XYZ file of C-alpha atoms in Angstrom:
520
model
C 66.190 128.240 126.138
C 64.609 125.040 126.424
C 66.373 123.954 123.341
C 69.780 124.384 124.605
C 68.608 122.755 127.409
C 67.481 119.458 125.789
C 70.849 119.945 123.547
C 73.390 120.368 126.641
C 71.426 117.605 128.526
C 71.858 115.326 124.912
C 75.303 116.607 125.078
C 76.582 115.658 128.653
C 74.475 112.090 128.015
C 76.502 110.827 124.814
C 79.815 112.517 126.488
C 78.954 109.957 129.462
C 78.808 107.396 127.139
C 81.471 107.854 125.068
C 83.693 108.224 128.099
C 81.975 104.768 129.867
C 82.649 103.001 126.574
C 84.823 99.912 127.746
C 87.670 99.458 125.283
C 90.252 96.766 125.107
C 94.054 97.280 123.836
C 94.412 96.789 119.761
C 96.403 93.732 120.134
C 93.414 91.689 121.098
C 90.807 90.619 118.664
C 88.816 87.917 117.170
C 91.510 85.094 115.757
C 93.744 86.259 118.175
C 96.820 83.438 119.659
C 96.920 83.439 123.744
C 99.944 81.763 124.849
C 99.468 78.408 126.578
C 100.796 77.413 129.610
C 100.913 80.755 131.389
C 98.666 83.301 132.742
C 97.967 86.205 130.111
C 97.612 89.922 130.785
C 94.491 90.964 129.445
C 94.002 95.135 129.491
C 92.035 98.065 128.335
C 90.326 101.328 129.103
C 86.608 102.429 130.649
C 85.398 105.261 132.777
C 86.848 105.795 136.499
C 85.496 103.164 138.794
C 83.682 100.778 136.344
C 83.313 97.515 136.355
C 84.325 95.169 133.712
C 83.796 91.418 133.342
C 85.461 89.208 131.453
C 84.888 85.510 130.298
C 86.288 82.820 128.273
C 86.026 79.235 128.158
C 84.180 78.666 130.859
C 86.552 80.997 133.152
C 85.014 84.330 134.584
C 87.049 87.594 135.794
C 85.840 90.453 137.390
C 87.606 93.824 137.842
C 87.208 97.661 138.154
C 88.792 100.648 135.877
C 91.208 102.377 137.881
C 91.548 106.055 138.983
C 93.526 106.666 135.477
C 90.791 104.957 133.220
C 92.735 101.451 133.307
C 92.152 98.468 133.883
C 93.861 94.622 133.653
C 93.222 91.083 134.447
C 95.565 88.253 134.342
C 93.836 85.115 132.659
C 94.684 81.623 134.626
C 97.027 79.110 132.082
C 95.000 77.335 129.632
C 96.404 74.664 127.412
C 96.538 74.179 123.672
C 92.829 74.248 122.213
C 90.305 76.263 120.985
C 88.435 77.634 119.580
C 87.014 80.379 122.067
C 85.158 83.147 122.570
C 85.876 86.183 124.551
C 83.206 88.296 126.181
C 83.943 91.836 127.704
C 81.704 93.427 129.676
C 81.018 96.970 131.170
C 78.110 99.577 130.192
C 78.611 97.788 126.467
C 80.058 94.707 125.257
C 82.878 93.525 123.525
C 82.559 90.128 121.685
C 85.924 88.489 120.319
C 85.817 84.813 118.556
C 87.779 81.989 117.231
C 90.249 82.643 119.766
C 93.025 79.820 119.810
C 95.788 78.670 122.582
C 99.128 78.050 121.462
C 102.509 78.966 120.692
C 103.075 82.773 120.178
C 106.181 84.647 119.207
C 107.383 88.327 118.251
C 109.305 88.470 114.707
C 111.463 91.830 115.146
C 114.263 93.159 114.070
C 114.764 95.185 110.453
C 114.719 94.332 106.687
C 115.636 90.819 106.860
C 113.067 89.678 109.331
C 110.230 92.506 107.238
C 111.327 90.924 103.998
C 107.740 89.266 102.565
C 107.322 85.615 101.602
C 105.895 87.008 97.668
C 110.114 87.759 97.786
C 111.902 84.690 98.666
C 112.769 81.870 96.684
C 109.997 79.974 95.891
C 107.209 81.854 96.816
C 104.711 81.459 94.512
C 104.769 77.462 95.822
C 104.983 78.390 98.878
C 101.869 80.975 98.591
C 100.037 78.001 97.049
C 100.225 75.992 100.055
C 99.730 78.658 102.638
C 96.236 77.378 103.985
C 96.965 77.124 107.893
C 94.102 78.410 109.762
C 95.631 77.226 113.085
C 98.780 79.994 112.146
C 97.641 83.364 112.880
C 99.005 86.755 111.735
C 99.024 89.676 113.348
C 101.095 92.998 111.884
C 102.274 96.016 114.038
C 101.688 99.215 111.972
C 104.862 101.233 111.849
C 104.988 104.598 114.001
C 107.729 106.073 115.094
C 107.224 108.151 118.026
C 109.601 109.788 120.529
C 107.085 109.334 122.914
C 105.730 105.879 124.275
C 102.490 105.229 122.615
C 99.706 102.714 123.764
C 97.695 102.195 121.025
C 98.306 100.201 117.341
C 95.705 101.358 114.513
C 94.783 99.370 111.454
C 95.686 95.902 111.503
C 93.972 92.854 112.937
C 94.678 88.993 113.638
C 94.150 87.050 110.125
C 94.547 83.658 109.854
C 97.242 82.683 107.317
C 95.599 81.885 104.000
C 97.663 82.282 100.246
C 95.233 86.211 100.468
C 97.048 86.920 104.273
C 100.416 85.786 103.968
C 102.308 87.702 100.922
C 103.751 90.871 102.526
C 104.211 89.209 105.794
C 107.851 88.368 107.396
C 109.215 85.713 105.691
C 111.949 84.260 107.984
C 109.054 84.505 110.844
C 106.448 82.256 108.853
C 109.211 79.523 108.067
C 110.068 79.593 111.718
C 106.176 79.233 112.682
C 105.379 76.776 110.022
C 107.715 74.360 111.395
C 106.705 74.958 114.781
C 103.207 74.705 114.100
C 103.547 71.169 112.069
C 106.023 69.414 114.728
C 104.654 70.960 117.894
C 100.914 70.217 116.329
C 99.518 73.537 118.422
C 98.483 76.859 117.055
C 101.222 79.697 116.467
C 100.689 83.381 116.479
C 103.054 85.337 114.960
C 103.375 89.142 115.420
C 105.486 90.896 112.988
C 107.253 93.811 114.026
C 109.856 94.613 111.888
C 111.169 97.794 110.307
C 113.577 98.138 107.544
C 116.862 99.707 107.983
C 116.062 100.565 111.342
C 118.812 100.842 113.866
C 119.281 98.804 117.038
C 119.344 101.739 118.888
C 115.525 102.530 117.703
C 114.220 99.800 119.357
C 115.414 100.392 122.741
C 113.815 102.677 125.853
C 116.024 105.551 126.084
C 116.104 105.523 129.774
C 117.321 102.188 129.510
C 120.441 102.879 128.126
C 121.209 106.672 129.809
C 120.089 105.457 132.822
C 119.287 101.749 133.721
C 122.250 100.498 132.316
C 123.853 104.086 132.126
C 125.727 104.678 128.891
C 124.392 107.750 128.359
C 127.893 108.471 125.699
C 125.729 106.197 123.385
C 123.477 109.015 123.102
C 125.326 112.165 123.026
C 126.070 111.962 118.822
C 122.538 110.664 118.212
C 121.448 114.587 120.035
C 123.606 116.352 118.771
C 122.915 115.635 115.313
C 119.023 115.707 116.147
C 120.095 119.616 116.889
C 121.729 119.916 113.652
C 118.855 118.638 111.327
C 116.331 121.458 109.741
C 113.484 121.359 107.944
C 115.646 123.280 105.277
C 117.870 120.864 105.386
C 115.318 118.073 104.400
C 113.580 120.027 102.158
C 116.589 121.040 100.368
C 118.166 117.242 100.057
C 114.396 116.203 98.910
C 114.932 118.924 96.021
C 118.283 117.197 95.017
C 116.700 113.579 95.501
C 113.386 114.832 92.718
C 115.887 116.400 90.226
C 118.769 113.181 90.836
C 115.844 110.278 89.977
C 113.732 113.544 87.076
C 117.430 113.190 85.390
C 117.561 109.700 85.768
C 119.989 108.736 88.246
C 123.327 109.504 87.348
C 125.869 109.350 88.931
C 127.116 108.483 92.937
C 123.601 106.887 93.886
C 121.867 108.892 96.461
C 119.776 107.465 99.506
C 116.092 108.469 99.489
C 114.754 111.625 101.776
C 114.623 110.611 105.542
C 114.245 113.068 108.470
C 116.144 111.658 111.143
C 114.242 112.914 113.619
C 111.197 110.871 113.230
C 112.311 107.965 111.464
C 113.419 104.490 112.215
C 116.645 105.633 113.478
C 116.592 107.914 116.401
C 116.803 106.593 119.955
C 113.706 104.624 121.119
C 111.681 105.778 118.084
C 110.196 101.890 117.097
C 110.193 101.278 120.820
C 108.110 103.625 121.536
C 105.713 103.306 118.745
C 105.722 99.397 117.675
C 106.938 97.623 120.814
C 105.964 99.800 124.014
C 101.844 99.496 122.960
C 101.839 95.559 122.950
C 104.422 94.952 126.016
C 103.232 92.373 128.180
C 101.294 90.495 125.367
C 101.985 86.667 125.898
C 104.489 85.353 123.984
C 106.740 82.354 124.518
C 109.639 84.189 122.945
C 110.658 86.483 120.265
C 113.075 86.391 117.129
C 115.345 88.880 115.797
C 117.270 89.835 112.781
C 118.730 92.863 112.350
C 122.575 94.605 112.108
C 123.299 96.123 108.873
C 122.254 99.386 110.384
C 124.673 99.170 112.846
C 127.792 98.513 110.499
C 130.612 99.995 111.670
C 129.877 100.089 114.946
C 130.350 96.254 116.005
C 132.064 97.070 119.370
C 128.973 98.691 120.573
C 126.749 96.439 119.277
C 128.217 93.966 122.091
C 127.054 96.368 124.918
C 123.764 97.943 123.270
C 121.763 94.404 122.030
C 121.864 93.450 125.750
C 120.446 96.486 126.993
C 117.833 95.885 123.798
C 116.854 92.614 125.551
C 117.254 92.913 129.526
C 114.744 96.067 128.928
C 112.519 94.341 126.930
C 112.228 91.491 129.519
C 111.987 93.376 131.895
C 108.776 95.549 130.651
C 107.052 92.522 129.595
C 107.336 90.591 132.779
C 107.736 87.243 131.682
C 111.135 86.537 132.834
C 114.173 85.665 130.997
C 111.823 84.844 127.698
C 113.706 83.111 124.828
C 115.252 85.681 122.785
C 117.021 83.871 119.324
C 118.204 85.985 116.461
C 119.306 85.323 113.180
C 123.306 86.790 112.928
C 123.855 89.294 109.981
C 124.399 87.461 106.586
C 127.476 88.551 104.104
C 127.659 90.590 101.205
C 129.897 92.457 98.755
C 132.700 90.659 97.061
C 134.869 87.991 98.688
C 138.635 89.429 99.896
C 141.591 88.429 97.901
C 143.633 88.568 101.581
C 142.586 88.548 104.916
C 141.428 91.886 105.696
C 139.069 94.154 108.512
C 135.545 93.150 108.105
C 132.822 96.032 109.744
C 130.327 92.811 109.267
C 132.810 90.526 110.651
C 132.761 92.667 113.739
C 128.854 93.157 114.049
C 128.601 88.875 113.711
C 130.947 89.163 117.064
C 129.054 92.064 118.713
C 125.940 89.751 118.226
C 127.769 86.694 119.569
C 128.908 88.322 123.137
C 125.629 88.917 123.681
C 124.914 84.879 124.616
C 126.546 85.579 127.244
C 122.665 86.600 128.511
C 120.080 83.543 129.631
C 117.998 81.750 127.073
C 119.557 83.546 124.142
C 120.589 81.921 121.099
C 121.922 82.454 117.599
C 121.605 81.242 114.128
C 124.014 81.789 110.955
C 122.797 83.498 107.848
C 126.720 83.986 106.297
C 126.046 81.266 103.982
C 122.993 82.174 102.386
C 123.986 85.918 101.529
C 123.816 87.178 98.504
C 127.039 89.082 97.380
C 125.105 91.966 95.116
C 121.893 91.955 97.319
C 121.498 92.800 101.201
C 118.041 91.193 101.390
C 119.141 87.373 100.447
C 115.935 85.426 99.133
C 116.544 81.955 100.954
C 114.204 83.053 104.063
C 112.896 78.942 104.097
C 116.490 78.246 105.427
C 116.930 80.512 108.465
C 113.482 79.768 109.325
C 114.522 75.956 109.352
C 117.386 77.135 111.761
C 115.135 79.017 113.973
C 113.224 76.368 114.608
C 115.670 73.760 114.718
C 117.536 76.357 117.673
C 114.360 76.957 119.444
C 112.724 72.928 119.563
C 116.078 72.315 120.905
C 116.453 74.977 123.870
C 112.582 75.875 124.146
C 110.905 73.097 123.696
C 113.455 70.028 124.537
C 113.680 67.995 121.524
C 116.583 65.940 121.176
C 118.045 68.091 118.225
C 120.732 70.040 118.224
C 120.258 73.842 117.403
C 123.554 75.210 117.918
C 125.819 76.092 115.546
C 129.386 74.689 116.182
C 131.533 77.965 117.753
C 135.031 78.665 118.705
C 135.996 76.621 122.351
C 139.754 76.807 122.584
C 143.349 77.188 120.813
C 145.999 74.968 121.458
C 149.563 75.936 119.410
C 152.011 73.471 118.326
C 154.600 74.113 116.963
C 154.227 76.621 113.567
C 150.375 74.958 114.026
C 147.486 75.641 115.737
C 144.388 73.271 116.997
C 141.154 74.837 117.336
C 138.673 72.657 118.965
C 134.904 73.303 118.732
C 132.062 72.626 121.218
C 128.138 72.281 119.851
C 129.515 69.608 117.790
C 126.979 66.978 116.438
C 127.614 64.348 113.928
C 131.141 65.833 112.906
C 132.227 68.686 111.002
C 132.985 68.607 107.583
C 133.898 71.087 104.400
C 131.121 71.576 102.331
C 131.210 71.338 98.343
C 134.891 70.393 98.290
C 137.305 68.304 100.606
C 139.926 71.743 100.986
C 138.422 73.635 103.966
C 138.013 77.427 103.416
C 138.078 80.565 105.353
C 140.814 80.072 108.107
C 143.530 82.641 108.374
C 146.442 82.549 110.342
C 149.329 85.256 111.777
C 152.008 85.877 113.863
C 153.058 88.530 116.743
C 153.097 90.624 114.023
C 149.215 90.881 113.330
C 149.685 90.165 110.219
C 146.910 87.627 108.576
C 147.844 85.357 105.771
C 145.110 82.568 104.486
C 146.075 79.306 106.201
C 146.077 75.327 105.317
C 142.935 73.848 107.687
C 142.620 69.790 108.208
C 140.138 68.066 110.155
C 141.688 65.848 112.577
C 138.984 64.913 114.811
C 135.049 65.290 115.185
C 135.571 68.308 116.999
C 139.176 69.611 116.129
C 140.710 71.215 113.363
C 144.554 72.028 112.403
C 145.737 75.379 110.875
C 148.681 76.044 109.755
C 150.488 78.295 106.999
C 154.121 78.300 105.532
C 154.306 81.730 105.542
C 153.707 81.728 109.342
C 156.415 79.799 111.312
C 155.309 81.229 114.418
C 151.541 80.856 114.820
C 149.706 83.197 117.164
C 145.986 83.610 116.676
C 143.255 82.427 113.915
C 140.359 83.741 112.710
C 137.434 82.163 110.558
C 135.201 84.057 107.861
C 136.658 87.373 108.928
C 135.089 88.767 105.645
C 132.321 91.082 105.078
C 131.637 88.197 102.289
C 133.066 85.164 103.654
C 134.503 82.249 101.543
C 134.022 79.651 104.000
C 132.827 76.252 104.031
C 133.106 74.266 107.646
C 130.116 72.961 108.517
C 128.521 70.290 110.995
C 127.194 67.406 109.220
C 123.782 68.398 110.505
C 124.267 71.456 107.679
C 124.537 74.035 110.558
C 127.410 75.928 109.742
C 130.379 77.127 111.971
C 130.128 80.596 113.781
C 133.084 82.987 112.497
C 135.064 83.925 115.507
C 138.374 85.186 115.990
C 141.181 83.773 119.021
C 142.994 87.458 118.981
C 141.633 90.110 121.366
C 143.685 92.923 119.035
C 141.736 96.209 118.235
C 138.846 96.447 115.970
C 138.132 99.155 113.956
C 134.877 99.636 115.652
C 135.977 100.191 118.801
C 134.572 103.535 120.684
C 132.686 104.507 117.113
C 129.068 105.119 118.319
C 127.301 106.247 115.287
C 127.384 105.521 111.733
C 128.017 108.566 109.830
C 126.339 107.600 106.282
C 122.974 108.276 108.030
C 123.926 112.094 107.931
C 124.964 112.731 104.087
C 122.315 115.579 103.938
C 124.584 117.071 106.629
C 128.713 118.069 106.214
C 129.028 119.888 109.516
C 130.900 117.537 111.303
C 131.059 117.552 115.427
């Protein structure tokens, strides 16, 4: 009897402790990036009711664990420096060093903001000259979850070293690089980015069926959730096995994915890579991402701002700069003007400028025509930074890409005149212009003459058309087009017609579903 005593008593003791154990969320850690200039949210767990203390550089902050086992300080603004080291205090201690204050951004999105430096061009120079202990590296694990999760598992802050830096985001290191060298502060970058994931994956499903109440967006997505079996993914995995055991042949077939707890589903990456480090501080966040919503460019318009009003407004930082990289071109260029799915996701991104402190760079030029995941990452990270020194930071530089202003028609011709012009547009690699095309009432698109006949102003025309009226520029999934500023930023495709897209009212992309015919 005595013995179970002692054992309960043992028992109840290490329970208390293990319960009183102060515990601090996984973003934070030794090498860790605070954000200067601003007061940072600082959080964790302890027992109900106990106190915590917390200290760095030479600042002190005292708080209790609420009823729920919470608790959360706000640090006061500290500027570029460090290092430091954090102390956390309650029944145990929590030590955290060679902290710095800097610059720190999220690098999201899917398989072209994930694609790794050891695959772009040049990487094994650039791996040999990755020793920048003042850029730090952090890496969200991915979980999807249909349930908002708090907590990240296995990774920590490295500092980026030729060992760290392989398999992390490529276009996000170019971007920080640059940033890091011309600011001459430390940058954290957090990498949370998950191939051919959908935009609709990354956003809180309450935000779009009820915050911004578009709860149609949604219907298809549950529907098919209903539909998918585990026979049905077992059965496709079967075909997969014996498709790649017999080598391949054949119509290719997309590898085994259950839908419904992938990267796909509503809110999934939300809930398991973004919701457990909301409210980290972060000067801004970059984005690439699209080619999982091809063929549905309409929607794209009215979905990406939900995407970024709701992040905003969970992370409580304001309007936050929010810059993305636009989707890049592929496939094989169009003997005639033509509809364009990826022509109409580049718009769908554009509208959504329209919000504060957005911006956008162009990746058409750099794609690759037989590969999705184009290898010259070093130039949109040049562009990112260019865009946000410009609008974040104030440097006299312009970071804008030259877009569509205004039409003028005269005669069988038309005028387009540009604004974000710099030093003067020009037509790169040869003096004919490419890319313009040019039609009547009829709708009917024919590829037009273009001639620059001012810094900001160029003519189209077309002797097939006698009546111009409306233009549109690298309206190709693959564009051949070649107008650039003379700052090498090249022009934004665009369009001057407001004529129906194909996208328009499609909600879901239906090659996500090939394990399933039934059709709604």
């Amino acid at each position: 009897m005595r013995k179970q005593t002692i054992f309960i008593t043992m028992l109840c003791l290490c329970t208390f402790i293990l319960q009183a154990e102060v515990k601090v969320a996984n973003i934070f850690g030794s090498k860790m990036v605070l954000q200067r200039n601003q007061k940072n949210p600082i959080w964790g767990t302890a027992s109900i009711g106990e106190k915590i203390k917390i200290s760095i550089a030479g600042q002190t902050y005292k708080t209790v664990a609420n009823k729920n086992g919470q608790w959360r300080i706000k640090l006061n603004s500290m500027k570029a420096g460090g290092p430091y080291t954090m102390i956390i205090k309650g029944t145990n201690k929590i030590i955290f060093n060679d902290i710095l204050v800097g610059e720190v951004w999220i690098c999201t999105g899917q398989s072209n903001m994930q694609w790794s430096v050891e695959d772009s061009n040049h990487s094994e120079l650039e791996l040999l000259a990755a020793d920048y202990p003042e850029i730090r590296l952090f890496t969200i694990p991915l979980v999807a979850s249909s349930k908002p999760q708090t907590e990240i598992r296995d990774s920590v802050w490295q500092a980026c070293t030729p060992k760290s830096l392989p398999k992390f985001s490529a276009a996000g290191y170019f971007f920080g690089k640059r940033l890091h060298k011309i600011l001459g502060v430390p940058i954290g970058l957090i990498n949370a980015s998950w191939g051919a994931s959908s935009l609709e994956t990354w956003i809180p499903r309450d935000a779009i069926e009820e915050k911004y109440k578009h709860p149609e967006f949604l219907e298809d997505w549950d529907w098919r959730m209903t539909q998918f079996t585990d026979k049905m993914f077992k059965d496709y995995t079967k075909q997969y096995i014996a498709w790649e055991n017999a080598g391949k042949p054949g119509k290719k077939m997309r590898p085994p994915r259950d839908i419904r707890i992938g990267q796909n589903a509503p809110a999934n990456a939300y809930n398991g890579v973004i919701n457990p480090v909301i409210g980290y501080g972060i000067k801004g966040s970059i984005w690439c991402q699209g080619e999982g919503n091809l063929g549905r460019g309409d929607q794209y318009s009215e979905l990406f701002p939900i995407m970024i009003n709701s992040w905003r407004e969970r992370w409580g930082q304001g309007d936050f700069p929010f810059y993305w990289i636009q989707i890049a071109s592929m496939k094989e260029p169009d003997l005639e003007p033509k509809t364009s799915s990826w022509a109409e996701l580049r718009e769908g991104m554009s509208k959504t400028l329209s919000l504060p402190n957005t911006g956008e760079v162009i990746s058409m030029d750099v794609g690759e025509g037989n590969f999705i995941h184009y290898r010259n990452k070093q130039e949109m990270g040049n562009r990112l930074s260019r865009l946000a020194l410009d609008e974040a930071y104030g440097y006299d530089i312009e970071g804008k890409s030259p877009r569509y202003k205004s039409m003028e028609i005269k005669g069988n011709k038309i005028i387009i005149t540009f604004n974000n012009i710099d030093q003067g547009l020009y037509a790169f690699d040869t003096n004919t212009i490419k890319g313009f095309s040019i039609a009547g009432a009829d709708q009917k698109f024919v590829w037009a003459e273009a001639k620059i006949i001012d810094k900001n102003k160029v003519e189209i025309y077309a002797d097939k058309i006698q009546k111009p009226v409306a233009v549109r520029y690298a309206w190709s999934d693959m564009p051949n087009a070649n107008l650039f500023d003379k700052n090498d930023l090249p022009v934004a495709c665009f369009r001057t017609d407001a004529w129906p897209i194909a996208s328009e009212g499609k909600y879901l992309s239906p090659r996500r579903y090939e394990y399933n015919n039934t059709k709604k």
